[in-house]
PDB file of C-alpha atoms in Angstrom:
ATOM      1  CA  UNK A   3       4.096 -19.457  26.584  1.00 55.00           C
ATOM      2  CA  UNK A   4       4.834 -18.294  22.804  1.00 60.00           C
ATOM      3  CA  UNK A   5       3.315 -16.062  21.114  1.00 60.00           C
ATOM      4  CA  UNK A   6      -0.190 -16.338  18.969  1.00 58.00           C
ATOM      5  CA  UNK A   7       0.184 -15.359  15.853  1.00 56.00           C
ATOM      6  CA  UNK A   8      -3.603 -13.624  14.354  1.00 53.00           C
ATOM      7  CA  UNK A   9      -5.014 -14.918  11.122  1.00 57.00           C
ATOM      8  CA  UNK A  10      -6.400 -12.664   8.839  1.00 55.00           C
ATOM      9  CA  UNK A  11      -5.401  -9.286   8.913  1.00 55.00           C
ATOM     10  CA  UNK A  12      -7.797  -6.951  11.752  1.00 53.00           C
ATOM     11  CA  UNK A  13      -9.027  -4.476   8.706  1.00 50.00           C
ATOM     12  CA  UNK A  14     -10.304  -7.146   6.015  1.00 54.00           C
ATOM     13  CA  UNK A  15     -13.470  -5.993   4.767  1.00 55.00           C
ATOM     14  CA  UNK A  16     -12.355  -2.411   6.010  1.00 52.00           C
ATOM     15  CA  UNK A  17     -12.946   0.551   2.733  1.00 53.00           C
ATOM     16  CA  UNK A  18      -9.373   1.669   2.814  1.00 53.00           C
ATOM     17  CA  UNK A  19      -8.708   4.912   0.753  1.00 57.00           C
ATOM     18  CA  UNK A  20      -5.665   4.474  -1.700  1.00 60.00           C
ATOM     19  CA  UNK A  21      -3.732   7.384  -3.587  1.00 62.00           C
ATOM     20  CA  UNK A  22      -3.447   5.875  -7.106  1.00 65.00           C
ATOM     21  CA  UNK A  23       0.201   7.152  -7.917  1.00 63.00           C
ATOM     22  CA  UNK A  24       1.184   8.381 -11.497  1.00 62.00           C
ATOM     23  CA  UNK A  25       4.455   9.016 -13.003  1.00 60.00           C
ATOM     24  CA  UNK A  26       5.239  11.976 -15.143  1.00 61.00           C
ATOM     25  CA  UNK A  27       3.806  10.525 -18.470  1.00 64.00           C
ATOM     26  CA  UNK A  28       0.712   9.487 -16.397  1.00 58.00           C
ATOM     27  CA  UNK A  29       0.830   5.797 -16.238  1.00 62.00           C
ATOM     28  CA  UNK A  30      -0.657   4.032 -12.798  1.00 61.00           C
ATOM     29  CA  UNK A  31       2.605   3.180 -10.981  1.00 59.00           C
ATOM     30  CA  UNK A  32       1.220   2.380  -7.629  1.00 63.00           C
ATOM     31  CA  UNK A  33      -0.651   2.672  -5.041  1.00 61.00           C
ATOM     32  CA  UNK A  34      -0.446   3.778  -1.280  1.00 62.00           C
ATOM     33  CA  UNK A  35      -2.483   3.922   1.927  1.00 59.00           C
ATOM     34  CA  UNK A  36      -3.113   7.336   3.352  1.00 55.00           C
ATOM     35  CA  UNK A  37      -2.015   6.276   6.739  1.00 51.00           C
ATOM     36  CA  UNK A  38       1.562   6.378   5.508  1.00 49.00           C
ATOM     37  CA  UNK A  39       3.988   8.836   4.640  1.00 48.00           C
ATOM     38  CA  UNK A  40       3.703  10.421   1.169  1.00 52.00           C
ATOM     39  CA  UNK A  41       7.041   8.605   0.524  1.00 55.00           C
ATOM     40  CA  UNK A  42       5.597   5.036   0.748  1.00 60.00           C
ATOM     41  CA  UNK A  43       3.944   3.176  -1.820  1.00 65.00           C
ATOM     42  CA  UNK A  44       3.619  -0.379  -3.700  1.00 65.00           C
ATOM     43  CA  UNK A  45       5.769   0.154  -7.286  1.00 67.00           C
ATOM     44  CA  UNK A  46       3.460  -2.396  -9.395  1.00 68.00           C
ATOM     45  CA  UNK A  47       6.063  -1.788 -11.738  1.00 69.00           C
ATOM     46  CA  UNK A  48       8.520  -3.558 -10.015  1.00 71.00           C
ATOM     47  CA  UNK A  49       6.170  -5.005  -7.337  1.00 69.00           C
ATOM     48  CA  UNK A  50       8.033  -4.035  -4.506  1.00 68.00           C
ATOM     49  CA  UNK A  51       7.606  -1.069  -1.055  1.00 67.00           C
ATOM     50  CA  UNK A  52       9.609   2.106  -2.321  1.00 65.00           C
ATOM     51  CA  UNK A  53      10.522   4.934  -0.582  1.00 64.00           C
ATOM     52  CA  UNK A  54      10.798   8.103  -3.047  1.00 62.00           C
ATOM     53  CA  UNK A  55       8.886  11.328  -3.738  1.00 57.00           C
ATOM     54  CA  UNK A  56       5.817  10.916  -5.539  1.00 57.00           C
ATOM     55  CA  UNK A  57       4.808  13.388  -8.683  1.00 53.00           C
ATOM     56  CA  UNK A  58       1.243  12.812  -8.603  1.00 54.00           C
ATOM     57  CA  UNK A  59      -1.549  11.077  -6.975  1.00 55.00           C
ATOM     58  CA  UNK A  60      -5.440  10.827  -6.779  1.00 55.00           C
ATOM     59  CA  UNK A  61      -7.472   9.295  -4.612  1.00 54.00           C
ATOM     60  CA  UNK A  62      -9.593   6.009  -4.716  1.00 52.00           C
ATOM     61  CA  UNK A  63     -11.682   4.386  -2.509  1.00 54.00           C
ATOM     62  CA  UNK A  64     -11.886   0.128  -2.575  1.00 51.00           C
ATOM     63  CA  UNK A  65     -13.164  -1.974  -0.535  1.00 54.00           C
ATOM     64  CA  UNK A  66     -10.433  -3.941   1.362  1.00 55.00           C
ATOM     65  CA  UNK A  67      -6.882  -4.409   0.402  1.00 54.00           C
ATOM     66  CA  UNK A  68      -5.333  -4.350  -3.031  1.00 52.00           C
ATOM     67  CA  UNK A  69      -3.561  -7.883  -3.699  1.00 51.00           C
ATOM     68  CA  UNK A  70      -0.134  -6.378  -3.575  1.00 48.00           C
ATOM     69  CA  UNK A  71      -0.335  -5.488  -0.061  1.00 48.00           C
ATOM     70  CA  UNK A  72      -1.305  -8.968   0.893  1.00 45.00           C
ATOM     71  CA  UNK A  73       2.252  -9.903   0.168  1.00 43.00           C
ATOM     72  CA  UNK A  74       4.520  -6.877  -0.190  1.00 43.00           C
ATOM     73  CA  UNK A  75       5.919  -5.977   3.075  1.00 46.00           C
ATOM     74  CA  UNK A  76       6.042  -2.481   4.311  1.00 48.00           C
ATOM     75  CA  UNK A  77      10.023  -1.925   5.313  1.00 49.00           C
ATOM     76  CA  UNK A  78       8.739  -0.236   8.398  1.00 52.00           C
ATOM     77  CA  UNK A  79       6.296  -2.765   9.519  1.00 52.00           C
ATOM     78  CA  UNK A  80       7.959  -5.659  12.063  1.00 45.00           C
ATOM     79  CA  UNK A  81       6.733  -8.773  12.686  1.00 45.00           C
TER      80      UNK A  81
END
């Protein structure tokens, strides 16, 4: 019997808190879940997962995901 697939992901409507990244000169650059390594956050810059130290960060409380983690996909996530 295959697999079911959910819908939806299990934490919509969850309050996540995000680390709202900076770079040197201050601009927003990203954001990150505190459940990850301090290493892995969505570049809006580029909109893409990167893997790098990060200068700064403060953090922010929202209430379910932020839209580029609906489609970016965490490198260290599977299927």
């Amino acid at each position: 019997m295959p697999k079911r697939r959910r819908r939806g992901s299990p934490w919509a409507g969850v309050a996540w808190t995000y680390w709202r990244l900076h770079d040197r000169q201050g601009c927003v650059i990203g954001f990150k879940r505190t459940w990850r390594d301090v290493t892995h956050y969505v570049d809006l810059r580029e909109e893409r997962w990167r893997v790098e130290p990060i200068a700064f960060a403060e953090a922010v409380r929202l209430a379910g995901e932020l839209p580029g983690f609906a489609y970016l996909k965490d490198p260290e996530e599977s299927d």
